[in-house]
mmCIF file of C-alpha atoms in Angstrom:
data_model
loop_
_atom_site.group_PDB
_atom_site.id
_atom_site.type_symbol
_atom_site.label_atom_id
_atom_site.label_comp_id
_atom_site.label_asym_id
_atom_site.label_seq_id
_atom_site.Cartn_x
_atom_site.Cartn_y
_atom_site.Cartn_z
ATOM 1 C CA GLN A 1 -62.795 -36.176 -0.406
ATOM 2 C CA VAL A 2 -65.574 -33.629 -0.625
ATOM 3 C CA GLN A 3 -65.506 -31.500 2.508
ATOM 4 C CA LEU A 4 -67.147 -28.377 3.858
ATOM 5 C CA VAL A 5 -65.892 -26.659 7.006
ATOM 6 C CA GLU A 6 -67.815 -23.792 8.603
ATOM 7 C CA SER A 7 -66.317 -21.185 10.900
ATOM 8 C CA GLY A 8 -67.160 -17.820 12.412
ATOM 9 C CA GLY A 9 -69.854 -18.738 14.895
ATOM 10 C CA GLY A 10 -69.934 -17.443 18.445
ATOM 11 C CA LEU A 11 -71.789 -15.389 21.027
ATOM 12 C CA VAL A 12 -73.189 -12.056 19.884
ATOM 13 C CA LYS A 13 -75.558 -9.535 21.454
ATOM 14 C CA PRO A 14 -78.983 -8.833 19.949
ATOM 15 C CA GLY A 15 -78.626 -6.328 17.149
ATOM 16 C CA GLY A 16 -75.056 -7.389 16.495
ATOM 17 C CA SER A 17 -73.390 -8.844 13.422
ATOM 18 C CA LEU A 18 -71.441 -11.954 12.551
ATOM 19 C CA ARG A 19 -69.927 -13.370 9.364
ATOM 20 C CA LEU A 20 -69.857 -17.098 8.807
ATOM 21 C CA SER A 21 -67.483 -18.773 6.373
ATOM 22 C CA CYS A 22 -67.606 -22.169 4.716
ATOM 23 C CA ALA A 23 -64.409 -23.556 3.202
ATOM 24 C CA ALA A 24 -64.944 -26.071 0.424
ATOM 25 C CA SER A 25 -62.495 -28.705 -0.794
ATOM 26 C CA GLY A 26 -62.464 -31.902 -2.838
ATOM 27 C CA PHE A 27 -64.719 -30.673 -5.638
ATOM 28 C CA THR A 28 -64.888 -27.927 -8.244
ATOM 29 C CA PHE A 29 -66.505 -25.238 -6.109
ATOM 30 C CA ASN A 30 -67.558 -22.962 -8.938
ATOM 31 C CA ASP A 31 -69.547 -25.780 -10.574
ATOM 32 C CA TYR A 32 -72.032 -25.972 -7.708
ATOM 33 C CA TYR A 33 -74.757 -23.961 -6.074
ATOM 34 C CA MET A 34 -74.440 -23.603 -2.309
ATOM 35 C CA SER A 35 -76.864 -23.163 0.576
ATOM 36 C CA TRP A 36 -77.002 -22.277 4.257
ATOM 37 C CA ILE A 37 -79.346 -24.159 6.578
ATOM 38 C CA ARG A 38 -79.799 -23.662 10.309
ATOM 39 C CA GLN A 39 -81.083 -25.697 13.222
ATOM 40 C CA ALA A 40 -82.187 -24.054 16.463
ATOM 41 C CA PRO A 41 -81.422 -26.042 19.626
ATOM 42 C CA GLY A 42 -83.680 -29.091 19.794
ATOM 43 C CA LYS A 43 -85.550 -28.053 16.644
ATOM 44 C CA GLY A 44 -85.769 -29.087 13.005
ATOM 45 C CA LEU A 45 -83.947 -27.889 9.923
ATOM 46 C CA GLU A 46 -84.654 -24.482 8.399
ATOM 47 C CA TRP A 47 -83.279 -23.486 5.003
ATOM 48 C CA VAL A 48 -81.757 -19.979 5.194
ATOM 49 C CA SER A 49 -80.211 -18.987 1.874
ATOM 50 C CA TYR A 50 -79.054 -20.189 -1.560
ATOM 51 C CA ILE A 51 -76.557 -18.876 -4.087
ATOM 52 C CA SER A 52 -75.992 -20.013 -7.650
ATOM 53 C CA SER A 53 -72.569 -21.065 -8.905
ATOM 54 C CA SER A 54 -71.870 -17.643 -10.398
ATOM 55 C CA GLY A 55 -73.436 -15.758 -7.505
ATOM 56 C CA PHE A 56 -75.964 -14.223 -9.858
ATOM 57 C CA THR A 57 -79.047 -15.902 -8.353
ATOM 58 C CA ILE A 58 -79.656 -15.584 -4.621
ATOM 59 C CA TYR A 59 -82.601 -16.571 -2.450
ATOM 60 C CA TYR A 60 -83.387 -15.985 1.211
ATOM 61 C CA ALA A 61 -85.894 -17.316 3.693
ATOM 62 C CA ASP A 62 -88.423 -14.673 4.695
ATOM 63 C CA SER A 63 -87.160 -14.909 8.279
ATOM 64 C CA VAL A 64 -83.730 -13.511 7.325
ATOM 65 C CA LYS A 65 -84.464 -11.390 4.250
ATOM 66 C CA GLY A 66 -83.019 -7.898 4.575
ATOM 67 C CA ARG A 67 -80.722 -8.919 7.449
ATOM 68 C CA PHE A 68 -78.547 -11.703 6.027
ATOM 69 C CA THR A 69 -76.372 -11.620 2.903
ATOM 70 C CA ILE A 70 -74.961 -14.682 1.178
ATOM 71 C CA SER A 71 -71.901 -14.446 -1.040
ATOM 72 C CA ARG A 72 -69.108 -16.565 -2.432
ATOM 73 C CA ASP A 73 -65.497 -16.244 -3.551
ATOM 74 C CA ASN A 74 -64.938 -18.859 -6.234
ATOM 75 C CA ALA A 75 -61.229 -18.079 -6.428
ATOM 76 C CA LYS A 76 -60.823 -19.002 -2.759
ATOM 77 C CA ASN A 77 -63.468 -21.771 -2.590
ATOM 78 C CA LEU A 78 -65.282 -19.892 0.147
ATOM 79 C CA LEU A 79 -68.951 -19.334 0.927
ATOM 80 C CA TYR A 80 -70.065 -16.590 3.319
ATOM 81 C CA LEU A 81 -73.096 -15.582 5.307
ATOM 82 C CA GLN A 82 -73.089 -12.023 6.644
ATOM 83 C CA MET A 83 -75.623 -11.790 9.437
ATOM 84 C CA ASN A 84 -76.739 -8.355 10.668
ATOM 85 C CA SER A 85 -79.393 -7.194 13.141
ATOM 86 C CA LEU A 86 -79.231 -10.529 14.879
ATOM 87 C CA ARG A 87 -82.116 -11.645 17.087
ATOM 88 C CA ALA A 88 -82.451 -14.263 19.797
ATOM 89 C CA GLU A 89 -84.428 -16.429 17.361
ATOM 90 C CA ASP A 90 -81.385 -16.600 15.061
ATOM 91 C CA THR A 91 -79.636 -18.749 17.663
ATOM 92 C CA ALA A 92 -78.840 -22.013 15.906
ATOM 93 C CA VAL A 93 -76.226 -24.260 14.426
ATOM 94 C CA TYR A 94 -75.578 -23.021 10.898
ATOM 95 C CA TYR A 95 -74.655 -25.538 8.220
ATOM 96 C CA CYS A 96 -73.433 -24.962 4.692
ATOM 97 C CA ALA A 97 -74.288 -27.552 2.059
ATOM 98 C CA ARG A 98 -73.327 -28.204 -1.529
ATOM 99 C CA THR A 99 -76.480 -27.897 -3.594
ATOM 100 C CA TYR A 100 -77.327 -29.697 -6.818
ATOM 101 C CA ILE A 101 -80.376 -28.881 -8.883
ATOM 102 C CA GLU A 102 -80.868 -30.618 -12.212
ATOM 103 C CA VAL A 103 -83.108 -28.172 -14.004
ATOM 104 C CA ALA A 104 -84.588 -30.619 -16.499
ATOM 105 C CA GLY A 105 -84.450 -33.695 -14.314
ATOM 106 C CA GLY A 106 -85.240 -34.949 -10.845
ATOM 107 C CA GLU A 107 -81.803 -34.992 -9.306
ATOM 108 C CA ARG A 108 -81.859 -32.320 -6.624
ATOM 109 C CA TRP A 109 -80.149 -32.505 -3.250
ATOM 110 C CA PHE A 110 -78.023 -30.932 -0.513
ATOM 111 C CA ASP A 111 -74.854 -32.986 -0.043
ATOM 112 C CA PRO A 112 -72.564 -32.984 1.770
ATOM 113 C CA TRP A 113 -73.179 -30.742 4.742
ATOM 114 C CA GLY A 114 -70.476 -29.177 6.875
ATOM 115 C CA GLN A 115 -70.179 -29.972 10.570
ATOM 116 C CA GLY A 116 -71.938 -26.739 11.498
ATOM 117 C CA THR A 117 -71.030 -23.649 13.515
ATOM 118 C CA LEU A 118 -73.034 -22.458 16.521
ATOM 119 C CA VAL A 119 -74.363 -18.910 16.627
ATOM 120 C CA THR A 120 -75.758 -17.753 19.965
ATOM 121 C CA VAL A 121 -77.561 -14.418 20.166
ATOM 122 C CA SER A 122 -77.935 -13.348 23.772
ATOM 123 C CA SER A 123 -77.342 -10.344 25.986
ATOM 124 C CA GLN B 1 -95.559 -27.281 3.332
ATOM 125 C CA LEU B 2 -94.416 -30.753 4.347
ATOM 126 C CA THR B 3 -95.726 -32.895 7.189
ATOM 127 C CA GLN B 4 -94.211 -36.119 8.488
ATOM 128 C CA SER B 5 -95.768 -38.997 10.371
ATOM 129 C CA PRO B 6 -95.215 -40.254 12.865
ATOM 130 C CA SER B 7 -93.241 -37.574 14.716
ATOM 131 C CA PHE B 8 -91.687 -40.238 16.897
ATOM 132 C CA LEU B 9 -91.542 -43.990 16.751
ATOM 133 C CA SER B 10 -90.016 -46.699 18.901
ATOM 134 C CA ALA B 11 -88.773 -49.785 17.115
ATOM 135 C CA SER B 12 -86.529 -52.770 17.647
ATOM 136 C CA VAL B 13 -83.482 -53.934 15.721
ATOM 137 C CA GLY B 14 -84.692 -55.957 12.759
ATOM 138 C CA ASP B 15 -88.045 -54.175 12.486
ATOM 139 C CA ARG B 16 -89.365 -52.816 9.211
ATOM 140 C CA VAL B 17 -89.933 -49.085 9.624
ATOM 141 C CA THR B 18 -91.940 -46.755 7.393
ATOM 142 C CA ILE B 19 -91.994 -42.951 7.628
ATOM 143 C CA THR B 20 -94.447 -40.860 5.626
ATOM 144 C CA CYS B 21 -93.947 -37.374 4.244
ATOM 145 C CA ARG B 22 -96.931 -35.500 2.837
ATOM 146 C CA ALA B 23 -96.851 -32.309 0.756
ATOM 147 C CA SER B 24 -99.654 -29.767 0.848
ATOM 148 C CA GLN B 25 -99.549 -29.611 -2.954
ATOM 149 C CA GLY B 26 -98.060 -31.839 -5.617
ATOM 150 C CA ILE B 27 -94.282 -31.804 -5.826
ATOM 151 C CA SER B 28 -93.784 -34.447 -8.527
ATOM 152 C CA SER B 29 -90.802 -36.547 -7.388
ATOM 153 C CA TYR B 30 -88.709 -33.612 -6.177
ATOM 154 C CA LEU B 31 -88.169 -34.971 -2.685
ATOM 155 C CA ALA B 32 -85.078 -35.911 -0.707
ATOM 156 C CA TRP B 33 -84.622 -37.735 2.590
ATOM 157 C CA TYR B 34 -81.888 -37.070 5.157
ATOM 158 C CA GLN B 35 -80.737 -38.852 8.303
ATOM 159 C CA GLN B 36 -79.396 -36.872 11.250
ATOM 160 C CA LYS B 37 -77.759 -38.369 14.322
ATOM 161 C CA PRO B 38 -77.413 -36.335 17.542
ATOM 162 C CA GLY B 39 -74.704 -33.706 17.317
ATOM 163 C CA LYS B 40 -74.014 -34.459 13.650
ATOM 164 C CA ALA B 41 -74.858 -32.875 10.340
ATOM 165 C CA PRO B 42 -77.653 -34.354 8.211
ATOM 166 C CA ASN B 43 -76.683 -36.994 5.676
ATOM 167 C CA LEU B 44 -78.398 -37.443 2.298
ATOM 168 C CA LEU B 45 -80.093 -40.842 1.953
ATOM 169 C CA ILE B 46 -82.431 -40.571 -1.032
ATOM 170 C CA TYR B 47 -83.162 -38.010 -3.758
ATOM 171 C CA ALA B 48 -85.737 -37.814 -6.537
ATOM 172 C CA ALA B 49 -88.069 -39.649 -4.119
ATOM 173 C CA SER B 50 -86.583 -43.078 -4.756
ATOM 174 C CA THR B 51 -82.928 -42.860 -5.854
ATOM 175 C CA LEU B 52 -80.517 -44.156 -3.245
ATOM 176 C CA GLN B 53 -77.495 -41.924 -2.701
ATOM 177 C CA SER B 54 -74.179 -43.647 -3.322
ATOM 178 C CA GLY B 55 -72.869 -45.398 -0.231
ATOM 179 C CA VAL B 56 -76.245 -45.609 1.523
ATOM 180 C CA PRO B 57 -77.192 -49.158 2.591
ATOM 181 C CA SER B 58 -79.791 -50.888 0.439
ATOM 182 C CA ARG B 59 -82.082 -51.455 3.431
ATOM 183 C CA PHE B 60 -83.157 -47.823 2.883
ATOM 184 C CA SER B 61 -85.704 -47.195 0.138
ATOM 185 C CA GLY B 62 -87.997 -44.399 -0.904
ATOM 186 C CA SER B 63 -91.191 -44.241 -2.893
ATOM 187 C CA GLY B 64 -94.022 -41.945 -3.852
ATOM 188 C CA SER B 65 -94.811 -38.989 -6.034
ATOM 189 C CA GLY B 66 -97.178 -36.061 -6.013
ATOM 190 C CA THR B 67 -98.181 -35.481 -2.418
ATOM 191 C CA GLU B 68 -97.340 -38.679 -0.534
ATOM 192 C CA PHE B 69 -93.928 -40.206 -0.018
ATOM 193 C CA THR B 70 -92.471 -42.933 2.161
ATOM 194 C CA LEU B 71 -89.047 -43.798 3.509
ATOM 195 C CA THR B 72 -88.701 -47.454 4.435
ATOM 196 C CA ILE B 73 -85.965 -49.164 6.411
ATOM 197 C CA SER B 74 -86.365 -52.860 5.681
ATOM 198 C CA SER B 75 -84.508 -54.183 8.721
ATOM 199 C CA LEU B 76 -83.601 -51.588 11.346
ATOM 200 C CA GLN B 77 -79.984 -51.633 12.452
ATOM 201 C CA PRO B 78 -78.512 -50.095 15.640
ATOM 202 C CA GLU B 79 -76.884 -47.300 13.625
ATOM 203 C CA ASP B 80 -80.248 -46.305 12.116
ATOM 204 C CA PHE B 81 -81.605 -44.780 15.310
ATOM 205 C CA ALA B 82 -81.737 -41.126 14.310
ATOM 206 C CA THR B 83 -84.020 -38.352 13.113
ATOM 207 C CA TYR B 84 -85.178 -38.399 9.491
ATOM 208 C CA TYR B 85 -86.192 -35.329 7.466
ATOM 209 C CA CYS B 86 -87.815 -34.976 4.069
ATOM 210 C CA GLN B 87 -87.175 -31.922 1.863
ATOM 211 C CA GLN B 88 -88.967 -30.654 -1.226
ATOM 212 C CA PHE B 89 -87.273 -29.206 -4.316
ATOM 213 C CA ASN B 90 -90.334 -28.659 -6.508
ATOM 214 C CA SER B 91 -91.146 -25.075 -5.754
ATOM 215 C CA TYR B 92 -88.403 -22.897 -4.391
ATOM 216 C CA PRO B 93 -87.569 -20.779 -2.611
ATOM 217 C CA PRO B 94 -87.979 -21.918 0.070
ATOM 218 C CA PHE B 95 -86.357 -25.346 0.091
ATOM 219 C CA THR B 96 -88.756 -26.622 2.741
ATOM 220 C CA PHE B 97 -87.938 -29.403 5.186
ATOM 221 C CA GLY B 98 -90.423 -31.587 6.978
ATOM 222 C CA PRO B 99 -90.537 -31.386 10.790
ATOM 223 C CA GLY B 100 -88.665 -34.662 11.254
ATOM 224 C CA THR B 101 -89.324 -38.170 12.542
ATOM 225 C CA THR B 102 -87.253 -39.530 15.412
ATOM 226 C CA VAL B 103 -86.641 -43.280 15.446
ATOM 227 C CA ASP B 104 -85.798 -44.511 18.931
ATOM 228 C CA ILE B 105 -84.940 -47.859 20.453
ATOM 229 C CA LYS B 106 -87.847 -49.800 21.908
#
């Protein structure tokens, strides 16, 4: 079945770095766009970043632009999020999600989502 | 920007529940709805405003276009107590989510 499994979360000091991974299985990874979304404790969902199937098109939320880098390895079915200059406000559960956008039609969604990995930024 | 109302609602099993999502500008039908239970990842319910995702019970339905959308649960079941989010795909980035509506047991 289609599955996404995140890893790499943990406790890091402000200003530190962390790299998250998302392992995909059960579908043709290089056919799909992918996204990262985060959820701070007790808060709502915040989209973080998007990458096209080839990796050519990348978007970031303003809150992480210049600090986070999304990438993918289609040969290994892996999605990454390199997070630098981390701040306390980056503390959240980070989810990866398969992303579908039908350019000419209305079918657009994030599905499925991984189980999430917790990133805590604290001294 | 997306807003949702109400932010919180208490309902009983068997109730009909309606959640509204409003966009600050027209987004055609490029809207999805997700359900999230505590400690779990969100789950896609509806996309393109009214298309039910495969495997989602038919008591869930979506409607609307432009700036106003609704998610309706026709007969609330115990497993439906959760937080519901809308998300727009019309103008991106960003892929904006609404603030969420929590459905609790009365």
